[in-house]
Coordinates of C-alpha atoms in Angstrom, one line a residue:
M1 CA 3.9 6.9 -47.8
K2 CA 2.9 3.2 -47.1
W3 CA 3.8 3.7 -43.4
F4 CA 1.2 6.5 -43.3
F5 CA -1.6 4.4 -44.5
K6 CA -0.6 1.6 -42.1
L7 CA -0.8 4.1 -39.3
L8 CA -4.3 5.2 -40.4
L9 CA -5.4 1.5 -40.3
L10 CA -4.1 1.2 -36.8
F11 CA -5.6 4.4 -35.5
P12 CA -9.2 3.1 -35.0
L13 CA -7.8 0.2 -32.9
M14 CA -5.8 2.6 -30.8
L15 CA -8.9 4.7 -30.2
I16 CA -10.9 1.7 -29.2
S17 CA -8.2 0.5 -26.8
Q18 CA -8.0 3.9 -25.2
T19 CA -11.7 4.2 -24.8
N20 CA -11.9 0.7 -23.2
F21 CA -9.0 1.7 -20.8
E22 CA -10.8 4.9 -19.8
K23 CA -14.0 3.0 -19.2
G24 CA -12.2 0.4 -17.1
E25 CA -10.3 3.0 -15.2
K26 CA -13.4 4.9 -14.4
L27 CA -15.0 1.7 -13.0
F28 CA -11.9 0.9 -11.1
L29 CA -11.8 4.3 -9.4
Q30 CA -15.5 3.8 -8.5
E31 CA -14.4 0.5 -6.9
K32 CA -16.5 -1.5 -9.3
Y33 CA -13.8 -4.0 -9.7
A34 CA -15.9 -6.9 -11.0
L35 CA -16.9 -4.7 -13.9
A36 CA -13.5 -3.3 -14.5
K37 CA -11.6 -6.6 -14.5
P38 CA -12.9 -8.1 -17.8
I39 CA -12.3 -4.8 -19.6
F40 CA -8.7 -4.7 -18.4
E41 CA -8.2 -8.4 -19.3
S42 CA -9.4 -7.7 -22.8
I43 CA -7.0 -4.8 -23.2
L44 CA -4.1 -7.1 -22.2
I45 CA -5.0 -9.4 -25.1
E46 CA -4.2 -6.5 -27.5
N47 CA -1.4 -5.0 -25.4
P48 CA 0.0 -7.5 -22.9
N49 CA 2.6 -5.1 -21.6
H50 CA 0.3 -2.2 -20.8
L51 CA 1.8 -1.1 -17.4
K52 CA -1.3 0.6 -15.9
T53 CA -3.6 -2.2 -17.0
L54 CA -1.3 -4.7 -15.4
E55 CA -1.2 -2.7 -12.2
Y56 CA -4.9 -2.2 -12.0
L57 CA -5.4 -6.0 -12.4
G58 CA -2.9 -6.6 -9.7
D59 CA -4.7 -4.2 -7.4
I60 CA -8.1 -5.9 -8.2
E61 CA -6.7 -9.4 -7.4
G62 CA -5.1 -8.0 -4.3
D63 CA -8.4 -6.6 -3.2
S64 CA -10.0 -10.0 -3.5
K65 CA -7.1 -11.6 -1.6
S66 CA -6.0 -13.5 -4.7
W67 CA -2.3 -13.0 -3.7
D68 CA -0.8 -15.4 -6.2
R69 CA -2.6 -13.9 -9.1
A70 CA -1.8 -10.4 -7.9
M71 CA 1.9 -11.3 -7.7
I72 CA 1.9 -12.5 -11.3
Y73 CA 0.9 -9.0 -12.4
Y74 CA 3.3 -7.2 -10.1
G75 CA 6.1 -9.6 -11.0
K76 CA 5.6 -8.9 -14.6
L77 CA 5.6 -5.1 -13.9
K78 CA 8.9 -5.5 -12.1
R79 CA 10.4 -7.2 -15.1
L80 CA 9.0 -4.6 -17.5
K81 CA 10.0 -1.6 -15.4
P82 CA 12.6 -2.7 -12.8
K83 CA 13.2 0.8 -11.5
E84 CA 9.6 1.5 -10.4
A85 CA 9.5 1.4 -6.5
N86 CA 5.8 0.9 -6.2
Y87 CA 5.9 -2.5 -8.1
Y88 CA 8.3 -3.9 -5.5
Y89 CA 6.2 -2.5 -2.7
K90 CA 3.0 -4.0 -3.9
Y91 CA 4.7 -7.3 -4.7
G92 CA 6.1 -7.5 -1.2
G93 CA 2.8 -6.6 0.3
C94 CA 1.0 -9.4 -1.5
L95 CA 3.8 -11.8 -0.5
G96 CA 3.5 -10.7 3.1
M97 CA -0.3 -11.3 3.1
K98 CA 0.2 -14.7 1.5
A99 CA 2.8 -15.5 4.3
K100 CA 0.2 -14.6 7.0
E101 CA -2.2 -17.2 5.6
A102 CA 0.5 -19.9 5.1
N103 CA 1.7 -22.3 7.7
K104 CA 4.7 -21.2 9.7
F105 CA 7.3 -23.2 7.9
V106 CA 6.2 -21.9 4.5
A107 CA 6.0 -18.4 5.8
L108 CA 9.5 -18.5 7.2
G109 CA 10.8 -19.1 3.7
M110 CA 9.1 -16.0 2.4
I111 CA 10.5 -13.5 4.9
G112 CA 13.7 -12.8 3.0
E113 CA 11.9 -11.9 -0.2
I114 CA 9.3 -9.8 1.6
K115 CA 12.1 -7.7 3.3
A116 CA 14.0 -7.5 0.1
S117 CA 11.0 -6.2 -1.8
F118 CA 10.3 -3.4 0.6
E119 CA 14.0 -2.5 0.9
K120 CA 14.3 -2.4 -2.9
A121 CA 11.3 0.0 -3.0
I122 CA 13.2 2.3 -0.6
V123 CA 16.4 2.1 -2.6
L124 CA 14.6 3.0 -5.8
N125 CA 12.6 5.7 -4.0
P126 CA 14.3 7.0 -0.9
K127 CA 11.1 8.9 0.1
H128 CA 8.8 5.9 -0.1
I129 CA 6.7 6.2 3.0
E130 CA 4.5 3.1 2.6
A131 CA 7.4 0.7 2.3
R132 CA 8.8 1.9 5.6
W133 CA 5.4 1.4 7.3
A134 CA 5.4 -2.1 5.9
L135 CA 8.9 -2.8 7.3
I136 CA 7.9 -1.4 10.7
Q137 CA 4.9 -3.8 10.8
L138 CA 7.0 -6.7 9.6
Y139 CA 9.7 -6.2 12.3
L140 CA 7.0 -5.9 15.0
E141 CA 5.2 -9.1 14.0
L142 CA 8.2 -11.3 13.3
P143 CA 9.4 -13.3 16.3
G144 CA 12.9 -12.2 17.4
I145 CA 14.4 -15.6 16.5
V146 CA 13.7 -14.9 12.8
G147 CA 14.5 -11.3 12.7
G148 CA 11.8 -9.4 14.6
S149 CA 13.2 -6.3 16.2
E150 CA 11.7 -3.3 17.9
R151 CA 15.1 -1.5 17.3
K152 CA 14.7 -2.0 13.5
A153 CA 11.1 -0.9 13.6
I154 CA 12.1 2.3 15.4
K155 CA 14.9 2.9 12.8
Y156 CA 12.3 3.1 10.1
A157 CA 10.0 5.2 12.3
N158 CA 12.9 7.7 12.7
E159 CA 13.3 7.7 8.9
L160 CA 9.6 8.5 8.6
S161 CA 10.0 11.4 10.9
Q162 CA 12.5 13.0 8.5
L163 CA 10.2 12.4 5.5
S164 CA 6.8 13.1 7.1
P165 CA 6.7 14.3 10.8
V166 CA 3.0 13.1 11.2
D167 CA 3.9 9.6 9.9
G168 CA 6.8 9.6 12.3
Y169 CA 4.7 10.3 15.3
L170 CA 2.0 7.8 14.1
A171 CA 4.7 5.1 13.6
K172 CA 6.2 5.7 17.1
G173 CA 2.8 5.7 18.6
H174 CA 2.0 2.5 16.8
I175 CA 5.2 0.8 18.1
A176 CA 4.6 2.0 21.6
E177 CA 1.0 0.7 21.5
Y178 CA 2.1 -2.6 20.1
F179 CA 4.2 -3.1 23.2
D180 CA 1.5 -1.8 25.6
R181 CA 3.3 1.4 26.4
F182 CA 0.0 3.3 26.2
Q183 CA 1.1 6.6 27.7
E184 CA 3.9 6.8 25.2
A185 CA 1.5 5.9 22.4
E186 CA -1.0 8.6 23.6
K187 CA 1.8 11.2 23.6
N188 CA 2.8 10.4 20.1
Y189 CA -0.7 10.3 18.7
K190 CA -1.4 13.7 20.3
K191 CA 1.7 15.1 18.6
A192 CA 0.5 13.6 15.3
I193 CA -2.8 15.5 15.7
E194 CA -0.9 18.7 16.4
V195 CA 1.2 18.3 13.3
G196 CA -1.2 16.7 10.9
G197 CA -4.8 17.1 12.2
S198 CA -6.2 14.5 9.7
K199 CA -9.1 12.2 10.6
N200 CA -6.6 9.4 10.7
T201 CA -4.6 11.0 13.5
Y202 CA -7.7 11.6 15.6
Q203 CA -8.9 8.1 14.9
K204 CA -5.7 6.5 16.1
L205 CA -5.9 8.4 19.5
A206 CA -9.7 7.6 19.8
N207 CA -9.0 3.9 19.1
L208 CA -6.3 3.8 21.7
Y209 CA -8.7 5.2 24.3
K210 CA -11.6 3.0 23.3
Y211 CA -9.9 -0.4 22.7
K212 CA -6.7 -0.3 24.8
L213 CA -7.5 2.1 27.7
N214 CA -11.2 1.3 28.1
Q215 CA -12.2 4.9 27.9
P216 CA -15.0 5.1 25.3
Q217 CA -16.2 8.5 26.5
K218 CA -12.8 10.0 25.9
A219 CA -12.6 8.3 22.5
K220 CA -16.0 9.9 21.6
E221 CA -14.8 13.3 22.8
V222 CA -11.7 13.1 20.5
M223 CA -13.8 12.4 17.4
E224 CA -16.2 15.2 18.4
I225 CA -13.3 17.6 18.4
F226 CA -12.4 16.5 14.9
S227 CA -16.0 16.8 13.6
Q228 CA -16.1 20.4 15.0
K229 CA -13.1 21.3 13.0
G230 CA -15.0 21.0 9.7

Protein backbone atom coordinates (compact mmCIF):
# COMPACT_ATOMS: atom_id res chain seq x y z
CA MET A 1 0.00 0.00 0.00
CA LYS A 2 3.01 2.32 0.12
CA TRP A 3 2.43 3.33 -3.49
CA PHE A 4 -1.07 4.48 -2.53
CA PHE A 5 0.19 6.85 0.14
CA LYS A 6 2.83 8.22 -2.24
CA LEU A 7 0.07 8.91 -4.72
CA LEU A 8 -1.90 10.78 -2.06
CA LEU A 9 1.13 12.95 -1.33
CA LEU A 10 1.48 13.81 -5.01
CA PHE A 11 -2.21 14.55 -5.52
CA PRO A 12 -2.21 18.11 -4.07
CA LEU A 13 0.75 19.03 -6.30
CA MET A 14 -1.09 17.67 -9.34
CA LEU A 15 -4.13 19.77 -8.42
CA ILE A 16 -2.03 22.92 -8.05
CA SER A 17 -0.33 22.34 -11.40
CA GLN A 18 -3.64 21.76 -13.13
CA THR A 19 -5.14 24.87 -11.57
CA ASN A 20 -2.15 26.95 -12.65
CA PHE A 21 -2.36 25.59 -16.18
CA GLU A 22 -6.05 26.39 -16.43
CA LYS A 23 -5.38 29.89 -15.15
CA GLY A 24 -2.57 30.38 -17.66
CA GLU A 25 -4.64 28.94 -20.49
CA LYS A 26 -7.54 31.25 -19.70
CA LEU A 27 -5.21 34.26 -19.82
CA PHE A 28 -3.66 32.99 -23.05
CA LEU A 29 -7.05 32.62 -24.73
CA GLN A 30 -7.83 36.18 -23.63
CA GLU A 31 -4.57 37.21 -25.34
CA LYS A 32 -3.14 38.41 -22.02
CA TYR A 33 0.21 36.90 -22.92
CA ALA A 34 2.37 38.90 -20.51
CA LEU A 35 0.31 37.52 -17.60
CA ALA A 36 0.12 33.97 -18.95
CA LYS A 37 3.83 33.63 -19.69
CA PRO A 38 5.22 33.48 -16.09
CA ILE A 39 2.51 30.99 -15.12
CA PHE A 40 3.46 28.66 -17.95
CA GLU A 41 7.16 29.07 -17.17
CA SER A 42 6.54 28.04 -13.56
CA ILE A 43 4.66 24.94 -14.76
CA LEU A 44 7.68 23.91 -16.84
CA ILE A 45 9.85 23.92 -13.73
CA GLU A 46 7.66 21.14 -12.31
CA ASN A 47 6.92 19.44 -15.64
CA PRO A 48 9.47 20.41 -18.32
CA ASN A 49 7.87 18.16 -20.94
CA HIS A 50 4.28 19.41 -20.68
CA LEU A 51 3.37 19.62 -24.37
CA LYS A 52 0.60 22.21 -24.29
CA THR A 53 2.57 24.49 -21.98
CA LEU A 54 5.55 24.34 -24.33
CA GLU A 55 3.30 25.12 -27.29
CA TYR A 56 1.65 28.06 -25.57
CA LEU A 57 5.05 29.50 -24.65
CA GLY A 58 6.19 29.07 -28.23
CA ASP A 59 3.08 30.89 -29.43
CA ILE A 60 3.67 33.71 -26.93
CA GLU A 61 7.29 34.14 -28.04
CA GLY A 62 6.19 34.06 -31.66
CA ASP A 63 3.59 36.74 -31.03
CA SER A 64 6.34 39.00 -29.65
CA LYS A 65 8.55 38.13 -32.66
CA SER A 66 11.12 36.38 -30.47
CA TRP A 67 11.71 33.81 -33.19
CA ASP A 68 14.74 32.11 -31.64
CA ARG A 69 13.01 31.58 -28.31
CA ALA A 70 9.85 30.34 -30.04
CA MET A 71 11.89 27.84 -32.05
CA ILE A 72 13.45 26.48 -28.86
CA TYR A 73 9.98 25.52 -27.64
CA TYR A 74 8.78 24.17 -30.98
CA GLY A 75 12.06 22.32 -31.48
CA LYS A 76 11.60 20.58 -28.15
CA LEU A 77 8.03 19.72 -29.09
CA LYS A 78 9.26 18.11 -32.32
CA ARG A 79 11.64 15.95 -30.32
CA LEU A 80 9.02 14.98 -27.75
CA LYS A 81 6.27 14.24 -30.28
CA PRO A 82 7.87 13.86 -33.72
CA LYS A 83 4.64 12.85 -35.46
CA GLU A 84 2.68 16.02 -34.67
CA ALA A 85 2.36 18.07 -37.88
CA ASN A 86 1.60 21.41 -36.22
CA TYR A 87 4.93 21.52 -34.41
CA TYR A 88 6.80 21.34 -37.72
CA TYR A 89 4.48 23.94 -39.23
CA LYS A 90 5.00 26.37 -36.37
CA TYR A 91 8.76 25.77 -36.30
CA GLY A 92 8.96 26.41 -40.04
CA GLY A 93 6.87 29.56 -39.67
CA CYS A 94 9.19 31.00 -37.05
CA LEU A 95 12.24 30.09 -39.11
CA GLY A 96 10.66 31.77 -42.11
CA MET A 97 9.97 34.96 -40.19
CA LYS A 98 13.53 34.95 -38.86
CA ALA A 99 14.81 34.57 -42.43
CA LYS A 100 12.83 37.63 -43.51
CA GLU A 101 14.61 39.71 -40.90
CA ALA A 102 18.08 38.29 -41.62
CA ASN A 103 20.49 39.40 -44.31
CA LYS A 104 20.17 37.68 -47.68
CA PHE A 105 23.12 35.34 -47.25
CA VAL A 106 21.91 34.07 -43.87
CA ALA A 107 18.34 33.75 -45.17
CA LEU A 108 19.45 31.65 -48.12
CA GLY A 109 20.90 29.09 -45.75
CA MET A 110 17.52 28.74 -44.01
CA ILE A 111 15.39 28.06 -47.08
CA GLY A 112 15.96 24.31 -47.14
CA GLU A 113 14.93 23.82 -43.52
CA ILE A 114 11.90 26.08 -43.94
CA LYS A 115 10.64 24.06 -46.90
CA ALA A 116 11.42 20.78 -45.16
CA SER A 117 9.44 21.82 -42.07
CA PHE A 118 6.29 22.68 -44.03
CA GLU A 119 6.62 19.61 -46.23
CA LYS A 120 7.04 17.42 -43.14
CA ALA A 121 3.84 18.88 -41.70
CA ILE A 122 2.00 17.84 -44.86
CA VAL A 123 3.51 14.34 -44.79
CA LEU A 124 2.36 13.90 -41.19
CA ASN A 125 -1.03 15.45 -41.88
CA PRO A 126 -1.98 15.27 -45.57
CA LYS A 127 -4.92 17.60 -44.89
CA HIS A 128 -2.79 20.37 -43.37
CA ILE A 129 -4.13 23.55 -44.98
CA GLU A 130 -1.90 26.13 -43.27
CA ALA A 131 1.34 24.41 -44.32
CA ARG A 132 0.24 24.57 -47.95
CA TRP A 133 -0.55 28.27 -47.61
CA ALA A 134 2.93 28.78 -46.15
CA LEU A 135 4.56 26.97 -49.07
CA ILE A 136 2.54 29.01 -51.56
CA GLN A 137 3.80 32.23 -50.00
CA LEU A 138 7.35 30.89 -49.84
CA TYR A 139 7.44 29.96 -53.52
CA LEU A 140 5.95 33.33 -54.48
CA GLU A 141 8.45 35.36 -52.49
CA LEU A 142 11.59 33.39 -53.28
CA PRO A 143 13.59 34.56 -56.31
CA GLY A 144 13.56 32.01 -59.11
CA ILE A 145 17.29 31.48 -58.82
CA VAL A 146 16.87 29.99 -55.34
CA GLY A 147 13.72 28.00 -55.95
CA GLY A 148 10.88 30.51 -56.33
CA SER A 149 8.23 29.15 -58.66
CA GLU A 150 4.69 30.15 -59.60
CA ARG A 151 4.18 26.62 -60.91
CA LYS A 152 4.95 25.13 -57.47
CA ALA A 153 2.71 27.70 -55.78
CA ILE A 154 -0.14 26.71 -58.12
CA LYS A 155 0.49 23.04 -57.32
CA TYR A 156 -0.24 23.68 -53.65
CA ALA A 157 -3.22 25.89 -54.54
CA ASN A 158 -4.65 22.96 -56.51
CA GLU A 159 -4.11 20.70 -53.51
CA LEU A 160 -5.97 23.22 -51.38
CA SER A 161 -8.85 23.12 -53.84
CA GLN A 162 -9.24 19.41 -53.12
CA LEU A 163 -9.16 19.90 -49.35
CA SER A 164 -11.10 23.16 -49.09
CA PRO A 165 -12.61 24.74 -52.23
CA VAL A 166 -12.77 28.18 -50.61
CA ASP A 167 -9.06 28.04 -49.71
CA GLY A 168 -8.33 26.90 -53.24
CA TYR A 169 -10.07 29.92 -54.78
CA LEU A 170 -8.46 32.28 -52.26
CA ALA A 171 -5.02 30.82 -52.98
CA LYS A 172 -5.45 31.09 -56.74
CA GLY A 173 -6.72 34.63 -56.30
CA HIS A 174 -3.73 35.47 -54.15
CA ILE A 175 -1.29 34.08 -56.71
CA ALA A 176 -2.96 36.00 -59.53
CA GLU A 177 -2.95 39.20 -57.47
CA TYR A 178 0.74 38.73 -56.62
CA PHE A 179 1.53 38.76 -60.35
CA ASP A 180 -0.83 41.69 -61.04
CA ARG A 181 -3.38 39.60 -62.89
CA PHE A 182 -6.19 41.47 -61.23
CA GLN A 183 -9.11 40.25 -63.34
CA GLU A 184 -8.14 36.65 -62.64
CA ALA A 185 -7.78 37.48 -58.93
CA GLU A 186 -11.21 39.15 -58.90
CA LYS A 187 -12.79 36.09 -60.51
CA ASN A 188 -11.31 33.73 -57.93
CA TYR A 189 -12.21 35.93 -54.96
CA LYS A 190 -15.81 36.10 -56.18
CA LYS A 191 -15.88 32.30 -56.41
CA ALA A 192 -14.49 32.13 -52.86
CA ILE A 193 -17.39 34.32 -51.73
CA GLU A 194 -19.89 32.05 -53.49
CA VAL A 195 -18.44 28.93 -51.87
CA GLY A 196 -17.48 30.25 -48.43
CA GLY A 197 -19.15 33.58 -47.79
CA SER A 198 -16.95 34.37 -44.77
CA LYS A 199 -15.80 37.86 -43.86
CA ASN A 200 -12.32 36.93 -45.03
CA THR A 201 -13.53 36.16 -48.56
CA TYR A 202 -15.33 39.49 -48.82
CA GLN A 203 -12.34 41.30 -47.33
CA LYS A 204 -9.97 39.83 -49.93
CA LEU A 205 -12.15 41.11 -52.79
CA ALA A 206 -12.64 44.50 -51.11
CA ASN A 207 -8.88 44.89 -50.58
CA LEU A 208 -8.27 44.07 -54.24
CA TYR A 209 -10.66 46.84 -55.31
CA LYS A 210 -9.33 49.34 -52.79
CA TYR A 211 -5.58 48.83 -52.93
CA LYS A 212 -4.90 47.35 -56.37
CA LEU A 213 -7.68 48.63 -58.62
CA ASN A 214 -8.16 52.01 -56.95
CA GLN A 215 -11.90 51.50 -56.60
CA PRO A 216 -12.67 52.40 -52.96
CA GLN A 217 -16.39 52.76 -53.59
CA LYS A 218 -16.59 49.25 -54.97
CA ALA A 219 -14.64 47.98 -51.98
CA LYS A 220 -17.12 49.70 -49.66
CA GLU A 221 -20.05 48.13 -51.49
CA VAL A 222 -18.54 44.65 -51.12
CA MET A 223 -18.25 45.00 -47.35
CA GLU A 224 -21.75 46.49 -47.12
CA ILE A 225 -23.10 43.38 -48.84
CA PHE A 226 -21.35 41.26 -46.22
CA SER A 227 -22.71 43.35 -43.32
CA GLN A 228 -26.23 42.97 -44.67
CA LYS A 229 -25.89 39.17 -44.56
CA GLY A 230 -25.90 39.18 -40.77
